[in-house]
Coordinates of C-alpha atoms in Angstrom, one line a residue:
Chain A
M1 CA 10.7 2.9 38.7
A2 CA 7.9 5.5 38.8
R3 CA 6.0 3.3 41.2
A4 CA 8.9 3.1 43.6
E5 CA 9.0 6.8 43.7
I6 CA 5.4 7.2 44.4
V7 CA 6.0 5.3 47.7
Q8 CA 8.1 8.1 49.1
P9 CA 5.9 11.2 49.0
E10 CA 8.1 13.3 51.2
S11 CA 10.2 14.8 48.4
P12 CA 7.7 14.9 45.4
S13 CA 9.4 17.6 43.7
R14 CA 13.0 15.7 43.5
F15 CA 11.3 12.6 42.1
E16 CA 9.1 14.4 39.8
R17 CA 12.3 16.0 38.5
L18 CA 13.9 12.7 38.2
R19 CA 10.9 11.1 36.4
Q20 CA 10.8 14.0 34.0
W21 CA 14.4 13.6 33.4
T22 CA 14.1 9.8 32.6
R23 CA 11.0 10.2 30.6
G24 CA 12.6 13.0 28.4
R25 CA 15.7 10.8 27.8
L26 CA 13.4 7.8 27.2
V27 CA 11.6 9.7 24.5
W28 CA 14.8 10.9 22.8
L29 CA 16.2 7.2 22.9
M30 CA 13.1 6.1 21.3
V31 CA 13.2 8.8 18.6
I32 CA 16.8 7.8 17.9
I33 CA 15.7 4.2 17.5
F34 CA 13.0 5.3 15.2
V35 CA 15.2 7.3 13.0
L36 CA 17.9 4.5 12.9
W37 CA 15.2 1.9 11.8
T38 CA 13.5 4.1 9.3
A39 CA 16.5 5.9 7.7
G40 CA 19.3 3.4 8.6
P41 CA 19.0 0.8 5.8
L42 CA 18.5 3.9 3.1
S43 CA 21.5 5.8 4.4
W44 CA 23.6 2.7 4.2
S45 CA 22.6 2.3 0.7
L46 CA 23.0 5.8 -0.1
L47 CA 26.6 6.1 1.5
S48 CA 27.5 3.1 -0.4
S49 CA 26.2 4.3 -3.7
F50 CA 29.1 6.9 -3.7
K51 CA 31.9 4.5 -2.8
P52 CA 34.4 3.1 -5.6
R53 CA 33.6 -0.6 -5.9
A54 CA 36.8 -1.7 -3.9
E55 CA 35.8 0.5 -1.0
I56 CA 32.5 -1.3 -0.6
Y57 CA 34.6 -4.3 0.5
Q58 CA 36.6 -2.4 3.0
G59 CA 35.3 -1.5 6.3
T60 CA 34.7 2.1 6.0
I61 CA 31.4 3.8 6.9
L62 CA 31.8 7.0 5.0
P63 CA 33.0 7.0 1.3
Q64 CA 36.9 7.8 1.4
S65 CA 37.1 9.0 -2.0
P66 CA 33.4 9.7 -3.3
T67 CA 32.7 9.0 -6.7
L68 CA 29.7 8.9 -9.2
D69 CA 30.8 5.8 -10.9
G70 CA 27.8 3.9 -9.5
Y71 CA 25.3 6.2 -10.7
R72 CA 27.4 6.2 -14.1
T73 CA 27.0 2.5 -14.2
A74 CA 23.5 2.6 -13.4
V75 CA 22.4 5.1 -15.9
G76 CA 24.6 3.4 -18.4
V77 CA 22.6 0.1 -18.1
D78 CA 21.4 -0.9 -21.6
G79 CA 18.0 0.5 -22.2
F80 CA 17.9 2.9 -19.1
E81 CA 16.4 5.6 -21.1
W82 CA 13.6 3.2 -22.2
F83 CA 12.9 2.1 -18.6
L84 CA 12.9 5.6 -17.4
F85 CA 10.4 6.7 -20.3
N86 CA 8.1 3.8 -19.6
S87 CA 8.1 4.3 -15.9
I88 CA 7.2 8.0 -16.4
L89 CA 4.8 7.5 -19.2
L90 CA 2.9 4.7 -17.5
A91 CA 2.7 6.3 -14.2
T92 CA 1.6 9.7 -15.4
V93 CA -1.0 8.4 -17.9
S94 CA -2.5 5.9 -15.6
T95 CA -2.6 8.4 -12.8
V96 CA -4.6 10.8 -14.8
I97 CA -7.0 8.2 -16.0
A98 CA -7.4 7.0 -12.4
V99 CA -8.1 10.3 -11.0
F100 CA -10.3 11.2 -13.8
V101 CA -12.4 8.1 -13.7
S102 CA -12.5 8.0 -9.9
A103 CA -13.6 11.6 -9.8
L104 CA -16.4 11.0 -12.4
A105 CA -17.6 7.9 -10.4
A106 CA -17.3 9.7 -6.9
Y107 CA -19.2 12.8 -8.2
A108 CA -22.1 10.6 -9.5
V109 CA -22.4 8.8 -6.1
S110 CA -22.0 11.7 -3.9
R111 CA -24.4 14.1 -6.0
F112 CA -26.9 12.0 -7.4
A113 CA -29.6 9.6 -5.9
F114 CA -30.2 6.9 -8.5
R115 CA -31.2 3.3 -8.7
W116 CA -28.7 0.8 -8.0
R117 CA -26.3 3.4 -6.7
H118 CA -25.1 1.5 -3.7
V119 CA -24.6 -1.7 -5.7
L120 CA -22.7 0.1 -8.4
L121 CA -20.6 1.8 -5.8
L122 CA -19.8 -1.5 -3.9
F123 CA -18.9 -3.0 -7.3
V124 CA -16.3 -0.2 -7.9
L125 CA -15.0 -0.5 -4.2
L126 CA -14.8 -4.2 -3.8
P127 CA -11.8 -4.8 -6.1
R128 CA -9.7 -3.1 -3.1
L129 CA -10.0 -6.5 -1.5
V130 CA -8.4 -8.2 -4.5
P131 CA -4.6 -8.4 -4.4
R132 CA -3.1 -7.4 -7.8
I133 CA -0.8 -10.5 -7.7
S134 CA -3.9 -13.1 -7.7
L135 CA -5.0 -11.5 -11.1
I136 CA -1.9 -11.9 -13.1
V137 CA -2.8 -15.5 -14.1
P138 CA -6.2 -14.8 -15.7
L139 CA -5.2 -11.5 -17.1
Y140 CA -2.3 -13.0 -18.8
Q141 CA -4.5 -15.4 -20.5
I142 CA -6.9 -12.5 -21.5
L143 CA -4.1 -10.4 -22.8
V144 CA -2.7 -13.3 -25.0
E145 CA -5.9 -13.8 -26.5
A146 CA -6.4 -10.3 -27.0
G147 CA -3.0 -10.0 -28.6
L148 CA -2.1 -7.2 -26.1
L149 CA 1.1 -8.5 -24.4
N150 CA 4.0 -6.2 -24.5
T151 CA 1.6 -3.2 -25.1
Y152 CA 1.3 0.1 -23.1
L153 CA -2.4 -0.4 -23.6
A154 CA -2.5 -3.5 -21.3
L155 CA -0.5 -1.8 -18.7
I156 CA -2.2 1.6 -18.7
I157 CA -5.6 -0.2 -18.3
T158 CA -4.5 -2.5 -15.6
Y159 CA -2.6 0.2 -13.6
S160 CA -5.4 2.7 -13.9
A161 CA -8.0 0.1 -12.9
S162 CA -6.1 -0.9 -9.8
N163 CA -6.4 2.7 -8.4
V164 CA -9.9 3.5 -9.3
P165 CA -11.4 1.6 -6.2
L166 CA -9.3 3.3 -3.5
G167 CA -9.6 6.5 -5.6
T168 CA -13.4 6.5 -5.7
W169 CA -13.5 5.8 -2.0
I170 CA -11.4 8.8 -1.1
L171 CA -13.1 11.1 -3.5
V172 CA -16.6 10.3 -2.3
G173 CA -15.5 11.4 1.0
F174 CA -14.1 14.7 -0.3
F175 CA -17.0 15.5 -2.5
R176 CA -19.4 14.9 0.2
G177 CA -17.5 17.5 2.1
V178 CA -18.2 20.2 -0.8
P179 CA -21.3 22.0 0.4
R180 CA -24.1 21.5 -2.2
E181 CA -25.1 25.2 -1.8
I182 CA -22.0 26.5 -3.5
E183 CA -22.8 24.3 -6.5
E184 CA -26.4 25.4 -6.5
A185 CA -25.4 29.0 -6.3
A186 CA -23.4 28.3 -9.4
E187 CA -26.3 26.7 -11.0
V188 CA -28.4 29.9 -10.4
D189 CA -25.7 31.9 -12.3
G190 CA -26.3 29.6 -15.3
A191 CA -23.3 27.0 -15.1
N192 CA -24.2 23.8 -16.6
M193 CA -23.2 20.4 -15.0
W194 CA -19.6 20.2 -16.6
Q195 CA -19.0 23.6 -15.5
R196 CA -20.1 23.2 -12.0
M197 CA -17.9 20.1 -11.8
W198 CA -14.9 21.6 -13.4
R199 CA -15.1 25.0 -12.0
V200 CA -16.7 24.5 -8.7
V201 CA -16.6 21.1 -7.2
L202 CA -13.2 19.9 -8.5
P203 CA -11.2 22.9 -7.3
L204 CA -12.8 22.7 -3.8
A205 CA -12.0 19.0 -3.7
L206 CA -8.6 19.6 -4.9
P207 CA -6.9 18.1 -1.8
G208 CA -8.7 15.0 -2.4
L209 CA -7.7 14.8 -6.1
I210 CA -4.0 15.5 -5.0
T211 CA -4.3 12.5 -2.5
V212 CA -5.6 10.2 -5.2
G213 CA -3.0 11.5 -7.6
V214 CA 0.0 10.9 -5.5
L215 CA -1.3 7.5 -4.2
S216 CA -2.1 6.4 -7.7
F217 CA 1.3 7.6 -9.0
R218 CA 3.0 5.7 -6.1
D219 CA 1.2 2.7 -7.0
A220 CA 2.0 2.7 -10.8
W221 CA 5.6 3.9 -10.4
N222 CA 6.3 0.9 -8.2
E223 CA 4.2 -1.6 -9.8
F224 CA 6.0 -4.8 -10.5
P225 CA 3.8 -8.1 -10.9
F226 CA 1.9 -6.8 -13.9
V227 CA 4.9 -5.6 -15.7
L228 CA 6.7 -8.8 -14.9
A229 CA 3.8 -11.0 -16.3
F230 CA 2.7 -9.1 -19.3
T231 CA 5.8 -7.9 -20.9
T232 CA 8.7 -9.8 -22.2
A233 CA 10.4 -7.2 -24.7
R234 CA 13.4 -5.4 -23.1
E235 CA 12.0 -2.0 -24.2
M236 CA 8.8 -2.5 -22.6
R237 CA 10.3 -2.8 -19.0
T238 CA 10.0 -0.2 -16.2
L239 CA 12.3 0.9 -13.7
P240 CA 11.2 -1.6 -11.1
Y241 CA 11.5 -4.5 -13.7
A242 CA 14.9 -3.3 -14.7
L243 CA 16.0 -3.0 -11.0
F244 CA 14.8 -6.8 -10.5
L245 CA 16.9 -7.8 -13.3
L246 CA 20.0 -5.6 -12.4
D247 CA 22.6 -8.0 -11.5
D248 CA 22.1 -9.8 -14.7
A249 CA 22.5 -6.5 -16.5
I250 CA 25.6 -5.4 -15.0
G251 CA 27.4 -8.8 -14.5
I252 CA 29.3 -9.0 -11.3
Q253 CA 27.6 -7.7 -8.3
D254 CA 28.5 -4.0 -8.4
W255 CA 26.9 -2.9 -5.1
A256 CA 27.5 0.9 -5.8
A257 CA 25.6 0.7 -9.1
I258 CA 22.8 -1.4 -7.7
N259 CA 22.4 1.0 -4.8
A260 CA 22.5 3.9 -7.1
F261 CA 19.9 2.4 -9.3
A262 CA 17.5 1.7 -6.4
L263 CA 18.0 5.1 -5.1
L264 CA 17.2 6.7 -8.5
T265 CA 14.0 4.9 -8.6
I266 CA 13.1 6.0 -5.1
L267 CA 14.1 9.5 -5.5
P268 CA 11.2 10.8 -7.8
I269 CA 8.4 9.3 -5.6
V270 CA 9.9 10.5 -2.3
T271 CA 10.2 14.0 -3.8
I272 CA 6.5 14.1 -4.9
Y273 CA 5.6 12.6 -1.6
L274 CA 7.4 15.3 0.3
I275 CA 5.9 18.1 -1.6
F276 CA 2.2 16.8 -0.8
E277 CA 3.1 15.1 2.6
R278 CA 0.4 16.7 4.9
R279 CA -2.3 15.8 2.1
V280 CA -1.2 12.3 1.5
V281 CA -1.0 11.6 5.2
A282 CA -4.5 13.0 5.8
G283 CA -6.0 11.0 2.9
L284 CA -4.4 7.8 3.6
T285 CA -5.6 7.9 7.4
S286 CA -9.2 9.0 6.5
G287 CA -9.2 6.1 3.7
A288 CA -8.3 3.5 6.3
L289 CA -10.1 4.9 9.4
K290 CA -13.5 5.4 7.6
Chain B
M1 CA -32.8 8.1 2.8
T2 CA -34.1 10.2 0.0
S3 CA -32.3 7.9 -2.6
S4 CA -35.4 5.7 -2.3
A5 CA -37.3 8.1 -4.4
P6 CA -35.8 8.1 -7.9
S7 CA -37.5 11.3 -8.8
S8 CA -35.3 13.2 -6.3
S9 CA -32.2 12.4 -8.5
G10 CA -31.7 15.4 -10.5
Q11 CA -30.7 18.9 -9.4
G12 CA -31.3 22.2 -10.7
S13 CA -35.0 22.8 -11.2
S14 CA -36.7 24.9 -8.5
T15 CA -33.4 26.2 -7.1
A16 CA -35.3 28.4 -4.8
V17 CA -36.3 25.2 -2.8
R18 CA -33.0 23.6 -3.0
G19 CA -31.1 26.6 -2.2
R20 CA -32.3 26.3 1.2
G21 CA -29.5 23.7 1.9
A22 CA -28.7 20.0 2.4
A23 CA -31.0 19.7 5.6
T24 CA -34.0 20.7 3.6
R25 CA -33.0 18.4 0.8
Q26 CA -32.7 15.6 3.2
Q27 CA -36.3 15.9 4.4
A28 CA -38.1 17.0 1.2
P29 CA -37.4 14.2 -1.3
A30 CA -39.7 15.4 -4.3
P31 CA -38.6 18.3 -6.3
T32 CA -41.5 20.0 -7.9
R33 CA -41.0 19.3 -11.5
R34 CA -39.8 15.9 -13.0
R35 CA -36.2 16.1 -14.5
P36 CA -35.6 15.6 -18.1
L37 CA -34.6 12.0 -19.0
R38 CA -31.0 12.8 -19.7
Y39 CA -30.6 14.0 -16.1
K40 CA -31.4 10.5 -15.0
A41 CA -28.8 9.2 -17.3
Y42 CA -26.1 11.4 -16.1
P43 CA -25.0 9.4 -12.9
Y44 CA -24.9 6.1 -14.7
L45 CA -22.7 7.8 -17.5
F46 CA -20.5 9.2 -14.9
M47 CA -20.0 5.9 -13.3
L48 CA -19.6 4.0 -16.7
P49 CA -15.8 4.4 -17.0
A50 CA -15.2 3.2 -13.7
L51 CA -17.5 0.3 -13.9
V52 CA -16.0 -0.7 -17.4
L53 CA -12.5 -0.5 -15.9
V54 CA -13.3 -2.6 -12.8
A55 CA -15.3 -5.2 -14.9
M56 CA -12.4 -5.6 -17.4
V57 CA -9.6 -5.9 -15.0
F58 CA -11.2 -7.3 -11.9
A59 CA -14.7 -9.0 -12.4
F60 CA -14.1 -10.7 -15.7
P61 CA -10.7 -12.0 -15.0
I62 CA -11.8 -13.5 -11.7
V63 CA -14.7 -15.3 -13.3
Q64 CA -12.4 -16.4 -16.3
G65 CA -9.6 -17.6 -13.6
F66 CA -12.3 -19.5 -11.7
W67 CA -13.7 -21.2 -14.8
T68 CA -10.0 -22.1 -15.8
S69 CA -9.4 -23.8 -12.5
L70 CA -12.2 -26.1 -13.1
H71 CA -10.4 -27.6 -16.2
E72 CA -7.4 -29.6 -17.0
P73 CA -4.4 -27.5 -18.0
M74 CA -3.3 -27.5 -21.7
P75 CA 0.0 -26.7 -23.2
R76 CA -1.4 -23.7 -24.9
I77 CA -2.3 -21.5 -22.0
T78 CA -5.2 -19.8 -23.9
E79 CA -6.8 -23.4 -24.2
R80 CA -8.9 -25.4 -21.6
G81 CA -8.8 -29.2 -21.2
A82 CA -11.5 -31.5 -20.0
F83 CA -13.8 -30.2 -17.3
V84 CA -12.8 -31.6 -13.8
G85 CA -14.7 -29.8 -11.3
F86 CA -12.7 -29.2 -8.2
G87 CA -10.2 -32.0 -9.3
I88 CA -7.2 -29.3 -9.5
Y89 CA -8.1 -28.0 -6.0
A90 CA -8.1 -31.7 -4.9
D91 CA -4.7 -32.3 -6.5
L92 CA -3.3 -29.1 -5.2
L93 CA -4.3 -30.1 -1.5
E94 CA -2.3 -33.1 -2.1
N95 CA 0.9 -31.2 -3.2
P96 CA 3.5 -31.0 -0.7
A97 CA 4.7 -27.9 -2.4
F98 CA 1.4 -26.3 -1.8
W99 CA 1.6 -26.9 1.9
N100 CA 5.1 -25.8 2.1
S101 CA 4.1 -22.4 0.5
M102 CA 0.9 -22.3 2.9
T103 CA 3.1 -22.9 6.0
N104 CA 5.8 -20.2 4.8
S105 CA 3.0 -17.7 4.2
V106 CA 1.6 -18.4 7.7
V107 CA 5.0 -17.9 9.3
F108 CA 5.6 -14.9 7.1
V109 CA 2.2 -13.2 7.9
L110 CA 2.3 -13.9 11.5
G111 CA 6.0 -12.8 11.8
T112 CA 5.1 -9.6 10.0
I113 CA 1.9 -8.6 11.8
F114 CA 3.1 -9.4 15.5
G115 CA 6.4 -7.6 15.0
G116 CA 4.7 -4.9 12.8
T117 CA 1.8 -4.2 15.1
L118 CA 4.2 -4.1 18.2
L119 CA 6.7 -1.8 16.5
A120 CA 3.9 0.3 14.9
L121 CA 2.6 1.0 18.6
V122 CA 6.0 1.8 19.8
F123 CA 6.8 4.1 17.0
A124 CA 3.4 5.7 17.0
L125 CA 3.8 6.5 20.7
T126 CA 7.4 7.8 19.9
L127 CA 6.1 10.2 17.3
Y128 CA 3.1 11.2 19.6
Y129 CA 5.5 12.1 22.4
A130 CA 8.4 13.3 20.5
P131 CA 9.3 16.7 22.1
A132 CA 10.5 18.2 18.9
L133 CA 10.7 17.7 15.2
N134 CA 7.2 16.1 15.2
K135 CA 6.4 17.1 11.5
T136 CA 9.8 16.0 10.2
L137 CA 9.6 12.7 12.0
R138 CA 6.3 12.0 10.8
A139 CA 7.1 12.8 7.4
L140 CA 10.1 10.6 7.6
S141 CA 8.2 7.7 9.0
L142 CA 6.2 7.2 5.9
V143 CA 9.3 6.9 3.5
P144 CA 9.6 3.2 3.6
W145 CA 6.1 2.8 2.4
L146 CA 6.8 4.7 -0.7
I147 CA 9.6 2.3 -1.9
S148 CA 8.9 -0.4 -4.3
G149 CA 9.2 -3.9 -3.1
V150 CA 12.0 -4.5 -5.6
A151 CA 14.0 -1.7 -4.1
V152 CA 13.4 -2.7 -0.6
A153 CA 14.6 -6.1 -1.5
W154 CA 17.8 -4.8 -2.9
I155 CA 18.3 -2.5 0.2
F156 CA 18.0 -5.5 2.5
R157 CA 20.0 -7.8 0.5
F158 CA 22.8 -5.3 0.7
W159 CA 22.2 -4.9 4.4
F160 CA 22.4 -8.6 5.1
N161 CA 25.0 -9.5 2.4
A162 CA 27.6 -12.0 3.9
D163 CA 30.6 -10.2 2.5
V164 CA 29.8 -6.4 2.4
G165 CA 26.4 -6.1 4.6
I166 CA 26.6 -4.1 7.6
M167 CA 25.1 -6.9 9.8
N168 CA 28.0 -9.0 9.4
R169 CA 30.4 -5.9 9.7
I170 CA 29.0 -5.4 13.1
T171 CA 29.1 -8.9 14.4
R172 CA 32.6 -9.3 13.0
V173 CA 33.8 -6.6 15.3
F174 CA 32.6 -8.8 18.2
G175 CA 34.6 -11.6 16.6
Y176 CA 31.5 -13.6 15.2
D177 CA 30.8 -14.0 11.6
P178 CA 27.2 -15.4 11.0
G179 CA 28.0 -16.0 7.3
T180 CA 25.2 -16.1 4.8
W181 CA 21.8 -15.0 5.8
L182 CA 19.7 -15.3 2.7
G183 CA 21.4 -18.8 1.9
D184 CA 20.1 -20.1 5.1
P185 CA 16.4 -21.3 5.2
D186 CA 15.6 -19.9 8.7
R187 CA 17.6 -16.9 8.5
A188 CA 16.2 -16.1 4.9
M189 CA 12.7 -16.3 6.5
F190 CA 13.7 -13.9 9.1
V191 CA 15.3 -11.3 6.8
I192 CA 12.3 -11.4 4.5
I193 CA 9.9 -10.9 7.5
L194 CA 12.2 -8.1 8.7
A195 CA 12.2 -6.4 5.2
N196 CA 8.4 -6.8 4.9
T197 CA 7.8 -5.3 8.3
W198 CA 10.1 -2.4 7.3
S199 CA 8.2 -1.7 4.3
L200 CA 4.6 -2.3 5.7
L201 CA 5.1 -0.7 9.1
P202 CA 4.6 3.0 8.2
F203 CA 1.0 2.5 7.3
G204 CA 0.3 1.0 10.9
T205 CA 2.5 3.7 12.5
L206 CA 0.3 6.2 10.8
L207 CA -3.0 4.7 11.7
L208 CA -2.1 4.5 15.4
L209 CA -0.8 7.9 15.6
A210 CA -4.0 9.3 14.1
A211 CA -5.8 7.1 16.6
L212 CA -3.5 8.4 19.4
Q213 CA -4.3 12.0 18.3
M214 CA -8.1 11.2 18.5
L215 CA -8.0 10.0 22.0
D216 CA -10.2 11.5 24.8
R217 CA -8.0 13.8 26.7
D218 CA -10.5 14.0 29.7
L219 CA -9.7 10.3 30.5
F220 CA -6.1 11.2 30.9
D221 CA -6.6 14.2 33.0
A222 CA -9.0 12.3 35.2
A223 CA -6.7 9.4 35.7
K224 CA -3.6 11.9 36.4
V225 CA -5.7 13.5 39.1
D226 CA -6.2 10.1 40.6
G227 CA -2.6 9.5 40.7
A228 CA -2.0 7.2 37.9
S229 CA 1.6 6.3 37.0
P230 CA 2.7 6.7 33.4
W231 CA 2.5 2.8 33.0
Q232 CA -1.1 2.6 34.5
L233 CA -2.0 5.6 32.3
F234 CA -0.8 3.5 29.2
H235 CA -2.1 0.1 30.4
R236 CA -5.5 1.2 31.7
V237 CA -6.4 4.4 29.6
T238 CA -4.5 4.5 26.4
L239 CA -4.4 0.8 25.5
P240 CA -7.9 0.0 25.8
Q241 CA -9.0 3.1 23.7
L242 CA -6.4 1.9 21.0
M243 CA -7.6 -1.7 21.0
P244 CA -9.8 -1.5 18.0
H245 CA -7.2 0.4 16.0
L246 CA -4.7 -2.3 17.0
G247 CA -7.0 -4.8 15.6
L248 CA -7.4 -2.8 12.4
V249 CA -3.6 -2.5 11.9
L250 CA -3.3 -6.2 12.4
V251 CA -5.9 -7.0 9.8
V252 CA -4.4 -4.4 7.2
L253 CA -1.0 -5.8 7.9
S254 CA -2.0 -9.3 7.5
F255 CA -3.8 -8.3 4.4
S256 CA -0.7 -6.9 2.8
A257 CA 1.6 -9.6 4.1
W258 CA -0.5 -12.3 2.6
N259 CA -0.2 -10.8 -0.9
T260 CA 3.6 -9.8 -0.7
F261 CA 5.1 -10.9 -3.9
D262 CA 7.6 -8.4 -5.2
L263 CA 9.8 -8.3 -2.1
V264 CA 10.2 -11.9 -1.6
L265 CA 10.8 -12.6 -5.4
A266 CA 13.4 -10.0 -5.7
M267 CA 15.0 -11.1 -2.4
T268 CA 15.2 -15.0 -2.5
E269 CA 13.1 -16.1 -5.4
G270 CA 11.4 -18.4 -2.9
G271 CA 14.7 -20.0 -1.9
P272 CA 16.8 -21.4 -0.6
R273 CA 15.2 -24.7 -1.5
G274 CA 11.6 -23.4 -1.2
A275 CA 12.2 -22.0 2.5
T276 CA 10.6 -18.7 1.6
E277 CA 8.3 -19.6 -1.1
V278 CA 5.1 -18.0 0.0
L279 CA 1.8 -18.6 -1.5
A280 CA 2.0 -15.7 -4.0
L281 CA 5.4 -17.0 -5.3
F282 CA 4.2 -20.6 -5.5
M283 CA 1.3 -19.4 -7.7
Y284 CA 3.7 -17.5 -9.8
R285 CA 6.1 -20.5 -10.2
R286 CA 3.2 -22.9 -11.2
A287 CA 1.8 -20.5 -13.7
F288 CA 4.6 -18.7 -15.4
R289 CA 7.6 -21.0 -14.8
Q290 CA 6.0 -24.3 -15.0
L291 CA 3.2 -23.1 -17.5
D292 CA 0.5 -24.8 -15.4
F293 CA -2.3 -22.2 -15.5
A294 CA -4.8 -24.5 -14.1
D295 CA -2.9 -24.6 -10.9
G296 CA -2.3 -20.9 -11.1
A297 CA -5.9 -20.3 -11.6
A298 CA -6.9 -22.3 -8.7
L299 CA -4.2 -20.7 -6.4
M300 CA -5.6 -17.5 -7.4
V301 CA -9.0 -18.5 -6.2
I302 CA -7.5 -19.7 -3.0
I303 CA -5.6 -16.3 -2.5
L304 CA -9.0 -14.6 -3.2
L305 CA -10.7 -16.8 -0.6
I306 CA -8.1 -16.0 2.1
N307 CA -8.5 -12.1 1.4
I308 CA -12.3 -12.5 1.6
V309 CA -12.0 -14.1 5.2
L310 CA -9.6 -11.3 6.1
S311 CA -11.9 -8.6 4.7
V312 CA -14.7 -10.1 7.0
G313 CA -12.4 -9.7 9.8
Y314 CA -11.7 -6.2 8.8
L315 CA -15.5 -5.4 8.5
Y316 CA -16.0 -7.0 11.9
W317 CA -13.5 -4.7 13.6
T318 CA -14.8 -1.6 11.9
R319 CA -18.5 -2.6 12.9
E320 CA -17.3 -3.3 16.3
R321 CA -15.9 0.3 16.6
N322 CA -19.0 2.2 15.4

């Protein structure tokens, strides 16, 4: 279209206006498609989670008589408190461990020159290339031998370890960005190494720590293969595992309850993400582009 | 690099010298005094927890899994049978179920990365040129990426449900009822590809958006002055500059798609009749449903090899760019 217009230079302003008009509309059309694609599936689930069971089978889009029955059924699933507790516990503890361990390693790499530094860093970073699903076979054997099936310990160790490679990678970048002079000034004032790390470097690298924290939390909150393979006891399940088994748990397919349950598992992580959105986006892109 | 001199490791003595800043430090490797021994131990101590975790959860299991894959399976999964070298692999390569899962994975990955990269580009451009609400749209764009594979599976199972799904609702308005989606082999593959694309796409969009924002504005201005049409601008100026990033997105998406497990298991469990059984699912079935851990371990090694090949591709793309 634009090409055709260029051939007629006698009225550029009119065609320029026309072009602007179409381009403006086109962008809006794309924005609408983008929003539909991204939010459509979610909103359909959200709307349906408020419908009474019978209404799901009728053709209405908006809930005609909104109800919280779906949410009641979801929360009422046998053992829901356990699943919620396990998810929060595992995600929180493994995030704290992952951030702490990554920060220590990244501090060492970015502040000290020592023998084998690059080899050791590579050893810590390489597991980024190892998909977690491939590990469930040998890890299961190891955990059986160690008698660690159905334990928080097994899940906490595996969850934390999965997030150390990316965490270290991101934090090395952030620590390198903290000027050495600040740390040296603190040293002149008599701060020892722990004080320098805790009071000077970590606060300055806080955006990095938050990024790693959110990423680790997301990963642990959504984790599925490990908890599927390494737990058999019902009270060890997490929310994703319970969601996986949900149609067995509530008998006939109650779509309002299924959607409600799914949304309940999504809500916390989306909330956390929205709070730290800008940091996470920056951290993610830097992690991938570097 | 200063790191070649081990005595430059510590910090803290002669602060007067070091205080001059990083530039000085880079060129003057040797501090005036030798550091106490414990300073030398610090970096290793700091790295120790990370090294231990990685060794326990990644290195040791991989070695152990490889070792298991060289032995006959035993009824008790902690035991290993006779040493058979690569016999398990040879048997796997003759197993039609293995090739079925391989084919499914290839279709699944190709579908995800081509659809995904194209959509990521379209959406990145949309977000880049969005006349308003840019921040809101960008925040929204990442939401699918936050959702667990299991939840995505349910959302799309609902979306494509034959009775209550919105897909069939819409087509029924036009007098056509497609019936079941996940019960039909080809359609089931289409739906899992769509769901996987939906869930992996945000990362690609984000990457390309960041790349767009880093593009050289001068080139645009120059091309505009020369009278380039919007299409020419995109085709001749934007796209060539984006190419390396598109390659990166392809690699990252294929990496994730090869290892997608949660979503497919929760959506189809590999069915109908193995039509959506991708490699990771086949491994899970052999090891955990049929309790053949030798096959499971061999499949782990195969999955790792695929990932290594992809990573080499990734490194190649990043090298190319720098």
